[in-house]
Short mmCIF file of C-alpha atoms and ligand atoms in Angstrom, two decimals:
data_model
loop_
_atom_site.label_atom_id
_atom_site.label_comp_id
_atom_site.label_asym_id
_atom_site.label_seq_id
_atom_site.Cartn_x
_atom_site.Cartn_y
_atom_site.Cartn_z
CA MET A 1 10.31 -3.44 -31.31
CA GLN A 2 8.45 -0.92 -29.13
CA HIS A 3 10.65 0.10 -26.00
CA VAL A 4 9.14 1.25 -22.73
CA ALA A 5 10.58 3.00 -20.06
CA VAL A 6 9.22 1.83 -16.61
CA VAL A 7 10.44 4.62 -13.74
CA GLY A 8 9.71 2.80 -10.25
CA GLY A 9 11.43 -0.74 -9.68
CA GLY A 10 8.53 -1.32 -6.36
CA ILE A 11 5.58 -3.99 -7.15
CA VAL A 12 3.27 -1.67 -9.49
CA GLY A 13 6.48 -1.02 -11.79
CA LEU A 14 7.98 -4.72 -11.92
CA ALA A 15 4.60 -5.63 -12.41
CA VAL A 16 3.49 -3.80 -15.14
CA ALA A 17 7.29 -4.31 -16.82
CA HIS A 18 6.29 -7.67 -16.47
CA GLU A 19 2.91 -7.46 -18.59
CA LEU A 20 4.44 -5.47 -21.28
CA ALA A 21 7.15 -7.61 -21.81
CA ALA A 22 5.72 -10.93 -21.30
CA GLU A 23 1.92 -10.35 -22.97
CA ARG A 24 2.27 -7.32 -25.06
CA GLY A 25 5.62 -7.98 -26.59
CA VAL A 26 7.30 -4.90 -25.35
CA SER A 27 10.93 -4.04 -24.82
CA VAL A 28 11.44 -2.47 -21.26
CA THR A 29 13.95 -1.29 -19.46
CA VAL A 30 12.96 -0.36 -15.41
CA LEU A 31 14.68 2.65 -13.68
CA GLU A 32 15.09 2.26 -9.78
CA LYS A 33 16.66 4.87 -7.76
CA GLU A 34 17.14 2.81 -5.07
CA THR A 35 20.34 0.27 -5.25
CA GLY A 36 17.52 -2.69 -4.58
CA TRP A 37 13.96 -3.50 -5.78
CA ALA A 38 11.25 -3.23 -3.63
CA ALA A 39 12.84 -0.70 -1.58
CA HIS A 40 9.78 1.60 -0.11
CA GLN A 41 6.35 1.03 -0.18
CA THR A 42 6.23 -2.05 -1.34
CA GLY A 43 8.88 -3.63 1.33
CA HIS A 44 7.89 -2.42 3.82
CA ASN A 45 3.79 -3.10 4.49
CA SER A 46 1.37 -5.74 6.40
CA GLY A 47 1.87 -8.39 3.68
CA VAL A 48 -1.60 -9.01 3.51
CA VAL A 49 -3.82 -9.83 0.09
CA HIS A 50 -6.56 -8.29 0.76
CA ALA A 51 -10.16 -9.49 -0.42
CA GLY A 52 -11.70 -6.82 -1.57
CA LEU A 53 -14.61 -6.06 0.62
CA TYR A 54 -13.87 -2.24 1.99
CA TYR A 55 -13.48 -0.43 -1.50
CA LYS A 56 -16.56 1.51 -3.27
CA PRO A 57 -18.53 -0.57 -5.40
CA GLY A 58 -17.31 -0.40 -8.79
CA SER A 59 -14.38 1.56 -8.42
CA HIS A 60 -10.57 0.14 -9.37
CA LYS A 61 -9.91 -0.68 -6.05
CA ALA A 62 -12.99 -3.02 -5.96
CA TRP A 63 -12.50 -4.79 -9.05
CA MET A 64 -8.47 -4.73 -8.96
CA ALA A 65 -8.46 -5.97 -5.31
CA VAL A 66 -11.04 -8.73 -5.91
CA ALA A 67 -9.49 -10.00 -9.13
CA GLY A 68 -5.91 -9.42 -7.53
CA SER A 69 -6.36 -11.16 -4.80
CA ARG A 70 -6.73 -14.09 -7.16
CA SER A 71 -4.43 -13.07 -9.48
CA MET A 72 -1.65 -12.68 -6.85
CA VAL A 73 -2.05 -16.31 -5.00
CA ARG A 74 -1.79 -17.55 -8.78
CA PHE A 75 1.18 -16.04 -9.41
CA ALA A 76 3.09 -16.82 -5.78
CA ARG A 77 1.97 -20.38 -6.32
CA ASP A 78 2.98 -20.47 -10.10
CA ASN A 79 6.79 -18.80 -9.04
CA GLY A 80 7.48 -20.74 -5.95
CA VAL A 81 6.65 -17.97 -3.53
CA PRO A 82 5.02 -18.82 -0.32
CA VAL A 83 1.62 -17.88 0.05
CA GLU A 84 -1.25 -18.65 2.42
CA VAL A 85 -5.30 -18.15 1.97
CA CYS A 86 -5.80 -18.08 6.32
CA GLY A 87 -8.66 -15.88 5.57
CA LYS A 88 -9.48 -12.99 8.30
CA LEU A 89 -11.77 -11.47 11.08
CA VAL A 90 -12.96 -7.85 11.32
CA VAL A 91 -14.26 -7.53 14.65
CA ALA A 92 -16.58 -5.33 16.12
CA THR A 93 -15.91 -4.86 19.73
CA GLU A 94 -17.97 -1.65 20.75
CA PRO A 95 -22.31 -1.43 20.20
CA GLU A 96 -21.44 1.74 18.25
CA GLU A 97 -19.55 -0.68 15.51
CA LEU A 98 -22.29 -3.10 14.91
CA PRO A 99 -24.03 -0.92 11.88
CA ARG A 100 -20.78 -0.35 10.56
CA LEU A 101 -20.21 -4.00 10.27
CA GLN A 102 -23.12 -4.38 8.57
CA VAL A 103 -22.51 -1.94 6.26
CA LEU A 104 -19.20 -3.68 5.37
CA ALA A 105 -20.84 -6.85 5.23
CA GLU A 106 -23.06 -5.53 2.45
CA ARG A 107 -19.83 -3.94 0.34
CA ALA A 108 -18.22 -7.19 1.08
CA GLU A 109 -21.43 -8.73 -0.86
CA ALA A 110 -21.45 -6.03 -3.84
CA ASN A 111 -18.18 -6.14 -4.02
CA GLY A 112 -18.65 -10.25 -4.54
CA VAL A 113 -16.32 -10.97 -1.78
CA PRO A 114 -17.48 -13.67 0.58
CA ALA A 115 -18.05 -12.76 3.88
CA LYS A 116 -19.73 -14.59 6.63
CA ARG A 117 -21.40 -12.51 9.74
CA ILE A 118 -20.53 -14.44 12.83
CA ASP A 119 -21.11 -13.78 16.89
CA ALA A 120 -18.29 -13.46 19.29
CA ALA A 121 -18.96 -17.29 20.35
CA GLU A 122 -17.92 -18.22 16.35
CA ALA A 123 -15.28 -15.62 16.25
CA ARG A 124 -13.12 -17.22 18.90
CA GLU A 125 -13.64 -20.54 17.19
CA TYR A 126 -10.99 -19.10 14.32
CA GLU A 127 -9.27 -16.94 17.37
CA PRO A 128 -9.87 -18.02 20.83
CA GLU A 129 -8.35 -14.71 22.01
CA VAL A 130 -10.41 -12.25 20.32
CA ASN A 131 -12.36 -9.77 21.77
CA CYS A 132 -15.71 -8.94 19.90
CA LEU A 133 -19.41 -8.59 20.12
CA ALA A 134 -19.69 -10.00 16.63
CA ALA A 135 -17.24 -10.24 13.61
CA LEU A 136 -16.92 -10.97 9.90
CA ARG A 137 -15.27 -13.95 8.36
CA VAL A 138 -13.54 -13.55 5.11
CA GLU A 139 -11.94 -16.79 3.85
CA THR A 140 -10.18 -15.34 0.45
CA THR A 141 -8.13 -12.88 2.62
CA GLY A 142 -4.24 -14.18 2.30
CA ILE A 143 -0.60 -13.21 3.37
CA VAL A 144 2.56 -12.76 1.32
CA ASP A 145 6.32 -11.36 1.17
CA TYR A 146 5.46 -8.83 -1.54
CA GLY A 147 9.31 -8.46 -1.69
CA ALA A 148 9.79 -12.04 -2.70
CA VAL A 149 6.77 -11.57 -5.07
CA CYS A 150 9.34 -8.59 -6.82
CA ARG A 151 11.94 -11.00 -6.81
CA ALA A 152 10.35 -13.29 -8.79
CA LEU A 153 9.20 -10.38 -11.11
CA VAL A 154 13.22 -9.62 -11.20
CA ARG A 155 14.04 -13.39 -11.95
CA ARG A 156 11.21 -13.44 -15.00
CA LEU A 157 12.04 -9.73 -16.44
CA GLY A 158 15.58 -10.95 -16.35
CA ASP A 159 14.41 -14.23 -18.94
CA LEU A 160 12.90 -12.00 -20.85
CA GLY A 161 15.66 -9.80 -21.61
CA ALA A 162 14.46 -6.83 -19.72
CA GLU A 163 16.91 -4.75 -19.14
CA LEU A 164 16.77 -3.67 -14.92
CA ARG A 165 18.88 -0.41 -13.77
CA ALA A 166 18.57 -0.60 -10.56
CA GLY A 167 20.89 2.24 -8.85
CA THR A 168 19.73 4.64 -11.75
CA GLU A 169 17.90 7.86 -10.64
CA VAL A 170 15.66 9.42 -13.37
CA LEU A 171 16.19 13.34 -12.93
CA GLY A 172 14.85 14.58 -16.02
CA ILE A 173 12.09 13.81 -18.67
CA ARG A 174 11.62 15.36 -22.27
CA GLY A 175 9.68 14.54 -25.56
CA ARG A 176 11.98 14.42 -28.54
CA ASP A 177 11.30 13.45 -32.39
CA GLY A 178 8.58 11.67 -31.45
CA ARG A 179 10.26 9.79 -28.63
CA VAL A 180 10.80 10.27 -24.68
CA GLU A 181 13.92 11.13 -23.42
CA LEU A 182 14.86 10.22 -19.73
CA ALA A 183 17.98 11.44 -18.19
CA THR A 184 20.09 9.72 -15.40
CA PRO A 185 23.59 10.11 -13.93
CA ASP A 186 24.66 7.20 -16.11
CA GLY A 187 23.14 8.97 -19.17
CA VAL A 188 20.26 9.25 -21.49
CA VAL A 189 17.72 6.50 -21.74
CA ARG A 190 15.38 6.64 -25.06
CA ALA A 191 12.14 5.06 -24.72
CA ASP A 192 8.85 5.11 -27.31
CA ALA A 193 6.50 5.81 -24.44
CA LEU A 194 7.29 5.80 -20.66
CA VAL A 195 5.35 4.86 -17.32
CA ASN A 196 5.51 6.33 -13.81
CA CYS A 197 5.21 4.14 -11.07
CA ALA A 198 7.47 5.87 -8.92
CA GLY A 199 5.18 5.48 -5.39
CA LEU A 200 6.35 8.26 -3.33
CA GLN A 201 7.72 10.27 -5.69
CA SER A 202 4.95 9.80 -8.48
CA ASP A 203 3.84 13.48 -8.54
CA ARG A 204 7.79 15.08 -8.84
CA VAL A 205 8.21 12.42 -11.76
CA ALA A 206 4.69 13.64 -13.32
CA ARG A 207 6.07 17.25 -13.23
CA LEU A 208 9.48 16.16 -14.58
CA ALA A 209 7.67 15.09 -17.50
CA GLY A 210 5.43 18.38 -17.79
CA LEU A 211 2.59 17.49 -16.36
CA ASN A 212 0.65 19.43 -13.76
CA PRO A 213 -1.13 17.03 -11.61
CA ALA A 214 -3.76 18.46 -9.36
CA ALA A 215 -3.12 15.79 -7.09
CA ARG A 216 0.24 16.02 -4.50
CA ILE A 217 1.42 12.71 -2.64
CA VAL A 218 1.32 12.86 1.52
CA PRO A 219 3.23 10.87 3.31
CA PHE A 220 1.99 8.75 6.09
CA ARG A 221 4.30 6.91 7.93
CA GLY A 222 2.96 3.71 9.61
CA GLU A 223 4.70 2.51 12.44
CA TYR A 224 4.82 -0.90 13.52
CA TYR A 225 5.04 -3.78 16.75
CA GLU A 226 5.65 -7.22 16.66
CA LEU A 227 4.73 -9.88 19.15
CA ARG A 228 7.48 -11.03 21.32
CA PRO A 229 8.01 -15.25 20.02
CA GLU A 230 6.69 -16.58 23.03
CA ARG A 231 3.11 -14.21 22.16
CA ARG A 232 3.00 -15.31 18.69
CA HIS A 233 -0.28 -17.95 20.12
CA LEU A 234 -2.07 -15.05 20.87
CA VAL A 235 -3.03 -14.40 17.11
CA ARG A 236 -3.83 -17.27 14.17
CA GLY A 237 -4.65 -15.20 11.34
CA LEU A 238 -5.36 -11.66 10.98
CA ILE A 239 -7.69 -10.03 13.18
CA TYR A 240 -9.52 -6.36 11.98
CA PRO A 241 -11.54 -3.05 13.56
CA VAL A 242 -14.18 -2.38 12.08
CA PRO A 243 -12.81 0.91 9.77
CA ASP A 244 -14.13 4.44 10.83
CA PRO A 245 -15.74 5.56 7.03
CA SER A 246 -14.29 8.51 8.09
CA LEU A 247 -10.91 7.96 7.92
CA PRO A 248 -8.53 6.67 5.37
CA PHE A 249 -6.51 4.03 6.82
CA LEU A 250 -8.06 0.24 8.40
CA GLY A 251 -7.13 1.10 12.03
CA VAL A 252 -4.07 -0.78 13.65
CA HIS A 253 -4.60 -4.71 13.38
CA LEU A 254 -2.61 -8.00 13.89
CA THR A 255 -1.22 -9.97 10.93
CA ARG A 256 0.11 -12.95 10.89
CA MET A 257 3.22 -12.42 8.66
CA ILE A 258 4.07 -15.09 6.05
CA ASP A 259 7.24 -16.00 8.39
CA GLY A 260 5.22 -16.97 11.10
CA SER A 261 6.06 -13.49 12.87
CA VAL A 262 2.73 -11.31 14.35
CA HIS A 263 2.60 -7.49 13.42
CA ALA A 264 0.56 -4.87 15.05
CA GLY A 265 0.09 -1.71 12.93
CA PRO A 266 0.04 0.59 11.56
CA ASN A 267 -1.07 3.70 12.88
CA ALA A 268 -0.54 6.89 11.06
CA VAL A 269 1.19 9.78 11.02
CA LEU A 270 2.32 12.50 8.93
CA ALA A 271 6.16 11.61 7.74
CA LEU A 272 8.55 14.67 7.91
CA ARG A 273 10.44 13.43 4.61
CA ARG A 274 8.93 11.13 1.65
CA GLU A 275 10.63 8.79 2.55
CA GLY A 276 11.20 9.49 6.45
CA TYR A 277 10.71 5.86 8.46
CA ARG A 278 11.56 7.96 12.06
CA TRP A 279 10.58 10.87 13.31
CA ARG A 280 13.95 12.12 13.46
CA ASP A 281 14.54 11.30 9.09
CA VAL A 282 13.23 15.38 8.40
CA SER A 283 13.01 17.05 4.80
CA ALA A 284 13.09 20.96 4.61
CA ARG A 285 11.94 20.75 0.83
CA ASP A 286 9.25 18.01 1.46
CA LEU A 287 8.21 20.21 4.46
CA VAL A 288 7.43 23.45 2.52
CA GLU A 289 5.80 21.41 -0.09
CA VAL A 290 3.34 20.18 1.84
CA ALA A 291 2.90 23.52 3.66
CA ARG A 292 2.90 25.35 0.69
CA PHE A 293 0.04 23.23 -0.82
CA PRO A 294 -3.55 24.83 0.54
CA GLY A 295 -4.84 20.88 0.65
CA SER A 296 -2.68 20.40 3.66
CA TRP A 297 -4.06 22.68 5.96
CA ARG A 298 -8.05 21.82 4.98
CA LEU A 299 -6.23 18.12 5.81
CA ALA A 300 -5.08 19.03 9.35
CA ARG A 301 -8.15 21.06 10.36
CA LYS A 302 -10.64 18.20 9.13
CA TYR A 303 -8.13 15.44 10.87
CA ALA A 304 -7.09 17.91 13.47
CA ARG A 305 -8.01 15.67 16.52
CA THR A 306 -6.76 12.30 14.96
CA GLY A 307 -3.52 13.57 14.19
CA VAL A 308 -3.24 14.29 17.97
CA ASP A 309 -4.40 10.71 19.02
CA GLU A 310 -2.04 9.33 16.19
CA VAL A 311 1.21 11.34 17.18
CA LEU A 312 0.39 10.38 20.88
CA ARG A 313 0.45 6.73 20.09
CA SER A 314 3.23 6.81 18.08
CA PHE A 315 5.23 8.05 21.01
CA SER A 316 3.68 5.97 23.61
CA LYS A 317 4.04 1.93 23.65
CA GLN A 318 1.00 1.90 26.35
CA ARG A 319 -1.16 3.78 24.36
CA PHE A 320 -0.74 1.51 21.50
CA ALA A 321 -0.73 -1.97 23.55
CA ASN A 322 -4.33 -0.28 24.37
CA SER A 323 -5.61 -0.04 20.98
CA LEU A 324 -4.10 -3.86 20.13
CA ALA A 325 -5.91 -4.72 23.40
CA ARG A 326 -9.44 -3.84 22.28
CA LEU A 327 -8.98 -6.93 19.70
CA VAL A 328 -7.20 -9.19 22.14
CA PRO A 329 -7.07 -8.50 25.16
CA ALA A 330 -4.27 -10.48 26.55
CA VAL A 331 -2.02 -8.54 24.24
CA ARG A 332 0.32 -6.42 26.99
CA ARG A 333 2.83 -3.38 26.33
CA ASP A 334 5.84 -6.01 27.65
CA ASP A 335 4.56 -8.51 24.73
CA LEU A 336 5.58 -5.82 21.93
CA VAL A 337 8.93 -4.74 20.49
CA ARG A 338 9.38 -2.25 17.30
CA ALA A 339 9.38 -3.44 14.19
CA GLU A 340 10.81 -1.48 10.93
CA ALA A 341 7.91 1.27 9.46
CA GLY A 342 6.47 1.82 6.26
CA VAL A 343 5.30 5.25 4.56
CA ARG A 344 2.50 5.08 2.22
CA ALA A 345 1.93 7.12 -0.37
CA GLN A 346 -1.46 9.11 -0.58
CA ALA A 347 -2.40 11.72 -3.02
CA MET A 348 -4.37 14.51 -1.87
CA LEU A 349 -6.28 17.48 -4.15
CA PRO A 350 -5.79 21.36 -3.28
CA ASP A 351 -9.17 20.72 -0.89
CA GLY A 352 -7.80 18.77 1.27
CA SER A 353 -9.67 15.58 0.46
CA LEU A 354 -7.34 12.25 -0.35
CA VAL A 355 -7.94 10.96 -3.50
CA ASP A 356 -10.02 7.56 -2.57
CA ASP A 357 -9.30 5.69 -5.51
CA PHE A 358 -6.36 4.48 -7.77
CA LEU A 359 -5.51 7.48 -10.07
CA PHE A 360 -4.02 7.44 -13.24
CA GLU A 361 -3.23 10.12 -15.98
CA MET A 362 -2.20 9.95 -19.44
CA ALA A 363 -0.37 12.10 -21.67
CA PRO A 364 1.43 11.96 -25.14
CA ARG A 365 3.33 9.06 -24.82
CA GLN A 366 3.11 8.68 -21.27
CA VAL A 367 0.98 6.47 -18.47
CA HIS A 368 1.31 7.88 -15.07
CA VAL A 369 0.02 6.00 -11.88
CA LEU A 370 -0.43 9.05 -9.10
CA ASN A 371 -2.45 6.98 -6.50
CA ALA A 372 -1.30 3.19 -5.76
CA PRO A 373 -1.92 2.87 -1.99
CA SER A 374 -3.25 -0.15 -0.16
CA PRO A 375 -4.62 -2.25 -1.51
CA ALA A 376 -2.10 -1.50 -4.70
CA ALA A 377 0.03 -4.47 -4.05
CA THR A 378 -2.75 -7.20 -3.86
CA ALA A 379 -3.78 -5.22 -7.15
CA SER A 380 -0.96 -5.42 -8.74
CA LEU A 381 -1.14 -7.58 -11.63
CA GLU A 382 -4.27 -5.54 -12.53
CA ILE A 383 -3.20 -2.20 -12.35
CA ALA A 384 -0.39 -3.74 -14.63
CA ARG A 385 -2.99 -5.00 -16.95
CA HIS A 386 -4.62 -1.67 -16.97
CA VAL A 387 -1.78 0.29 -17.17
CA ALA A 388 -0.18 -1.95 -20.15
CA ASP A 389 -3.43 -1.32 -22.75
CA ARG A 390 -3.08 2.15 -22.03
CA VAL A 391 0.60 2.49 -22.96
CA VAL A 392 -0.09 0.27 -25.94
CA ASP A 393 -2.92 2.77 -26.87
CA GLN A 394 -0.22 5.27 -26.68
CA LEU A 395 2.23 3.42 -28.88
C1 FAD B 1 2.86 0.59 6.14
C2 FAD B 1 2.32 0.12 5.01
C3 FAD B 1 1.18 -1.38 4.82
C4 FAD B 1 0.58 -1.67 3.29
N1 FAD B 1 -0.22 -3.03 3.86
C5 FAD B 1 -0.32 -3.16 2.18
C6 FAD B 1 -0.80 -4.87 2.28
O1 FAD B 1 -0.76 -5.39 3.60
N2 FAD B 1 -1.85 -4.99 1.03
C7 FAD B 1 -1.42 -4.53 0.28
O2 FAD B 1 -2.35 -4.97 -1.10
N3 FAD B 1 -0.98 -2.96 0.00
C8 FAD B 1 -0.23 -2.86 1.48
N4 FAD B 1 -0.13 -1.15 1.29
C9 FAD B 1 0.82 -0.43 -0.05
C10 FAD B 1 1.65 -1.34 -1.26
O3 FAD B 1 2.97 -1.47 -0.22
C11 FAD B 1 1.62 -0.02 -1.91
O4 FAD B 1 0.56 0.33 -2.53
C12 FAD B 1 2.59 -0.82 -2.92
O5 FAD B 1 3.40 -1.23 -2.60
C13 FAD B 1 2.60 0.48 -4.13
O6 FAD B 1 3.70 -0.47 -4.60
P1 FAD B 1 4.54 1.33 -5.70
O7 FAD B 1 5.32 -0.28 -7.05
O8 FAD B 1 3.62 2.00 -6.66
O9 FAD B 1 5.61 1.92 -5.04
P2 FAD B 1 6.91 1.52 -4.15
O10 FAD B 1 6.99 0.30 -3.52
O11 FAD B 1 7.27 2.85 -3.49
O12 FAD B 1 7.74 1.67 -5.38
C14 FAD B 1 7.96 3.02 -5.92
C15 FAD B 1 9.46 2.83 -6.06
O13 FAD B 1 10.23 4.29 -7.20
C16 FAD B 1 11.31 4.69 -7.03
N5 FAD B 1 11.41 6.01 -7.57
C17 FAD B 1 10.85 6.71 -6.98
N6 FAD B 1 11.36 8.37 -7.48
C18 FAD B 1 11.97 7.64 -8.82
C19 FAD B 1 13.14 8.19 -10.07
N7 FAD B 1 13.09 9.78 -9.83
N8 FAD B 1 13.34 7.45 -10.35
C20 FAD B 1 13.56 6.03 -10.42
N9 FAD B 1 13.13 5.21 -9.25
C21 FAD B 1 12.60 5.86 -8.12
C22 FAD B 1 11.38 4.21 -5.35
O14 FAD B 1 12.38 3.95 -5.32
C23 FAD B 1 10.54 2.99 -5.08
O15 FAD B 1 11.13 2.28 -5.24
C24 FAD B 1 0.91 -0.69 2.52
C25 FAD B 1 1.48 0.06 2.73
C26 FAD B 1 2.17 0.11 3.47
C27 FAD B 1 3.24 1.82 3.37
#
């Protein structure tokens, strides 16, 4: 039986391992450097099953999110993971956002996502406290706990006889005698192929394996607040602003989580460490790497104004509350309590552009997932099928 080593025990790595073990008859070892699964992006996100309306038609993101929203809900239901298809509103609060709302409606249609344009009174039937001029209602958006999805994947992998090695960092990779060898603190793991799903470290793991990918990972921290329990009634489901097409993220939104809490965020500030969840988490190595990469300076120039606004909002709860009050005017500063932050792994090219789509790179006996930002949790089971096809080609 062929054997594949998967680096990274976030949702993408676990989904790939599951696809290989359950559907392709391959034996797998998953190597995760942290002592628990889903320790980074997968365990620190908004928990939204995206419908697929935002993404460029024909892109991996578009078709994998649309298919993934269905496969994720099915997987959760089949495995006893709580999931709710609650729908969402994208709201235009300023007249200049109305044409962008229309563009979004057209994009949704091109991607095959049912989205209905509604007026302010109709929007308030879904969300009585919302402020808007018009909105898009998307019924197929859902909520789930991706940590719980990972626990289900781990259970199934265990039943399939996979070797699950948390607390095992991959430190070196080389090809030998037509196989791949991965050096870990506990010895060498040998496999017929390797899949790199290392998220925030994916470019480094690719370099360990001898590749020289053009793109580098830039870590963007997303900070969250949550509404005090007694103010949760202000939000029934998911309320998003119309995204600014010149920016890579969706803008701070209000999200009901599957446990009933309501999260507000995330903003986007450059993290001073790849896995840096607070301002005081700083890594000299990570900062030097960012400073030496020409794309960083180009990116900084391009987004200087937005970057400053995001940093100011990071330090000012009042500014954060003001952004949320655009969507739901009843939200006040005192309603907000700090919640855990997350760090997004976003690939950037030397010209400073951010890689928009999911990015995969292949080498003999290797498949690397080099850009898997949102909606990769939603799309993880589809990414897994795509990657497994590439792996089988390599074996
Ligand atoms: C703030 C935020 C909000 C988001 N909201 C959503 C959302 O609502 N919906 C959605 O679909 N997506 C969302 N996303 C995106 C989604 O969380 C990610 O796309 C997804 O979790 C990526 O999964 P992953 O497995 O690639 O990465 P990760 O979950 O980061 O996993 C990578 C793993 O690799 C391990 N690793 C790294 N290097 C090594 C090594 N050398 N050896 C062994 N292990 C290693 C890490 O420890 C880590 O556990 C959000 C992300 C963030 C940060």
